[in-house]
XYZ file of C-alpha atoms in Angstrom:
143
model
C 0.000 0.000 0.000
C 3.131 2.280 0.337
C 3.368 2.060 -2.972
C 0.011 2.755 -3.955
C -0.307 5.707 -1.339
C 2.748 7.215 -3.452
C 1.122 7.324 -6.331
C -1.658 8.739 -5.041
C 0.415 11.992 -3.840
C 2.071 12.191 -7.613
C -1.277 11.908 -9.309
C -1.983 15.149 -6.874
C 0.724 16.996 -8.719
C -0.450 16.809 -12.221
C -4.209 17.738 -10.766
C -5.469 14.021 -11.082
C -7.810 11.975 -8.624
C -5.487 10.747 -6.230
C -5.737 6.981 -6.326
C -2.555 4.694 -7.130
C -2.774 1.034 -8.004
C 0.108 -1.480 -7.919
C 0.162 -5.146 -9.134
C 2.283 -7.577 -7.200
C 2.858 -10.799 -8.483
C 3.320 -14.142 -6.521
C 6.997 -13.671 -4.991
C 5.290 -9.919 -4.002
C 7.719 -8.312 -6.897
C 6.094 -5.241 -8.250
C 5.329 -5.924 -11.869
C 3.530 -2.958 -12.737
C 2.001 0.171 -11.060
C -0.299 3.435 -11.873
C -2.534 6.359 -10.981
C -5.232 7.851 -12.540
C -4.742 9.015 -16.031
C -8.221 10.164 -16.737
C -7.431 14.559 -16.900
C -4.454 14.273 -18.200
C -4.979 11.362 -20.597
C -7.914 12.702 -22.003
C -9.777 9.067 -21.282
C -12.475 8.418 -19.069
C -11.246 4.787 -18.857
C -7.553 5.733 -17.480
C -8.008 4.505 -14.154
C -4.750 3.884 -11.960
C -6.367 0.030 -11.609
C -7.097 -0.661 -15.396
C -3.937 1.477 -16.605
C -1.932 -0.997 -14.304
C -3.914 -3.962 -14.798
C -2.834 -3.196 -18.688
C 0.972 -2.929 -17.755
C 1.041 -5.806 -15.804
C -0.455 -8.018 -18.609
C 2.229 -6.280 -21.388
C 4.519 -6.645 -18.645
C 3.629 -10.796 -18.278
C 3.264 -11.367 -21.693
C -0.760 -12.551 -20.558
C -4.106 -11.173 -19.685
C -4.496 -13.671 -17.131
C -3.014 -12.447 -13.447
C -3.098 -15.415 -12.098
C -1.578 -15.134 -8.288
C -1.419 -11.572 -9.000
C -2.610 -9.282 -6.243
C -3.989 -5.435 -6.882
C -3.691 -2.889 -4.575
C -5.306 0.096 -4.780
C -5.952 3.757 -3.183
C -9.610 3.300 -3.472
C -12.543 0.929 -3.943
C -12.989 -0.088 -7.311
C -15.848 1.423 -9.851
C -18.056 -1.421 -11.728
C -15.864 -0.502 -14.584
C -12.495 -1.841 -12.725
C -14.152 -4.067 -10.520
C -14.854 -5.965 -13.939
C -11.657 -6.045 -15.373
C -10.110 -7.073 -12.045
C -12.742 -10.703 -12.759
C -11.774 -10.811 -16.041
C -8.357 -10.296 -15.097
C -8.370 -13.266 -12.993
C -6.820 -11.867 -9.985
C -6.121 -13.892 -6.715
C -6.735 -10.741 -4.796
C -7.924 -7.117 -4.307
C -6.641 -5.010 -1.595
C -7.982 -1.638 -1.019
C -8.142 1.262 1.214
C -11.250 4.157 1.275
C -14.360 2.845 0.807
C -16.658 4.266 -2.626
C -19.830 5.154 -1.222
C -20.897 7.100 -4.572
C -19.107 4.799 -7.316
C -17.789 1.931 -5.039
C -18.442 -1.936 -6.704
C -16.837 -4.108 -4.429
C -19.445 -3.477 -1.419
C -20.563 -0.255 -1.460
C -23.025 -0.151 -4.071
C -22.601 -3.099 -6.055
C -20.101 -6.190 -4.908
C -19.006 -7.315 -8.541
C -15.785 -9.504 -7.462
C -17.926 -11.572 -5.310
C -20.866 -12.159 -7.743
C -21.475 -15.631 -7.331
C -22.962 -15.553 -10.971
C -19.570 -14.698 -12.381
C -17.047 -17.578 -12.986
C -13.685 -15.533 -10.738
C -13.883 -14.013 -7.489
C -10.861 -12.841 -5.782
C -10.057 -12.596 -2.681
C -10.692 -8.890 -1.257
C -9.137 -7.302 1.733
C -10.813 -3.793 2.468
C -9.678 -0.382 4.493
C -6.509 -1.206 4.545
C -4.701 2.389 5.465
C -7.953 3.425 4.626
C -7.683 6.960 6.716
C -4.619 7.939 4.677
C -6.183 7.263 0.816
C -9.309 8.696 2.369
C -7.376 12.219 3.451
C -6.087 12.287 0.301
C -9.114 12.463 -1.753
C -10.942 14.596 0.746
C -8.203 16.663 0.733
C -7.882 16.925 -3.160
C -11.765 17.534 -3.167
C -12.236 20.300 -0.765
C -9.175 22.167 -2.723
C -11.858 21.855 -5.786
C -14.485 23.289 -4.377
């Protein structure tokens, strides 16, 4: 989560949403990390998790993660919470909850549909004060 906190903080400097994703692979070797992309990028679909779920799988040679773990800033939207299934991730780790977007238990819980054919494993509010400071912080400063 280090990682992912650090991240965070640089998407803050080129006026981003501050949320930084790392994928770690089975040994726990970094094999790819991001933050958001979407301002800068010009893409509503650069999100740190899907911009480093893409790295990782140039970065394996696969689009299956298998034993690969994502961790992430903040709860996944529908949009990432799908690619982390198709992705075939062994787990999710995450810090501030998504009460307005949120698809791992806030509004939705899309890893653990039991109608889907993957569900990782999902570890929640970890350091979960510190990505949530940042992104109140970064959305006070916008208002």
């Amino acid at each position: 989560m280090d990682a992912a906190l650090a991240l965070a903080r640089a998407a803050l400097a080129v006026d981003e949403v501050p949320v930084g994703a790392v994928v770690i692979d089975e040994r726990g070797e970094v094999v790819a990390s991001a933050h958001n992309e979407r301002e800068s990028g010009h893409d509503p679909t650069a999100h740190a998790e899907l911009l480093a779920l893409r790295r990782a799988a140039q970065a394996r040679g696969a689009w299956r993660l298998d034993g690969c773990t994502l961790v992430v800033t903040l709860e996944p939207c529908t949009m990432c919470a799908g690619a982390i299934v198709q992705a075939r991730l062994r787990r999710l780790v995450f810090g501030a909850w998504d009460p307005k977007a949120g698809a791992v238990g806030s509004l939705w819980d899309v890893v653990r549909d039991r109608r889907l054919n993957h569900r990782p494993e999902v570890v929640a509010e970890v350091r979960a004060a510190e990505s949530t400071a940042l992104l109140a912080g970064y959305f006070a400063a916008k208002r």
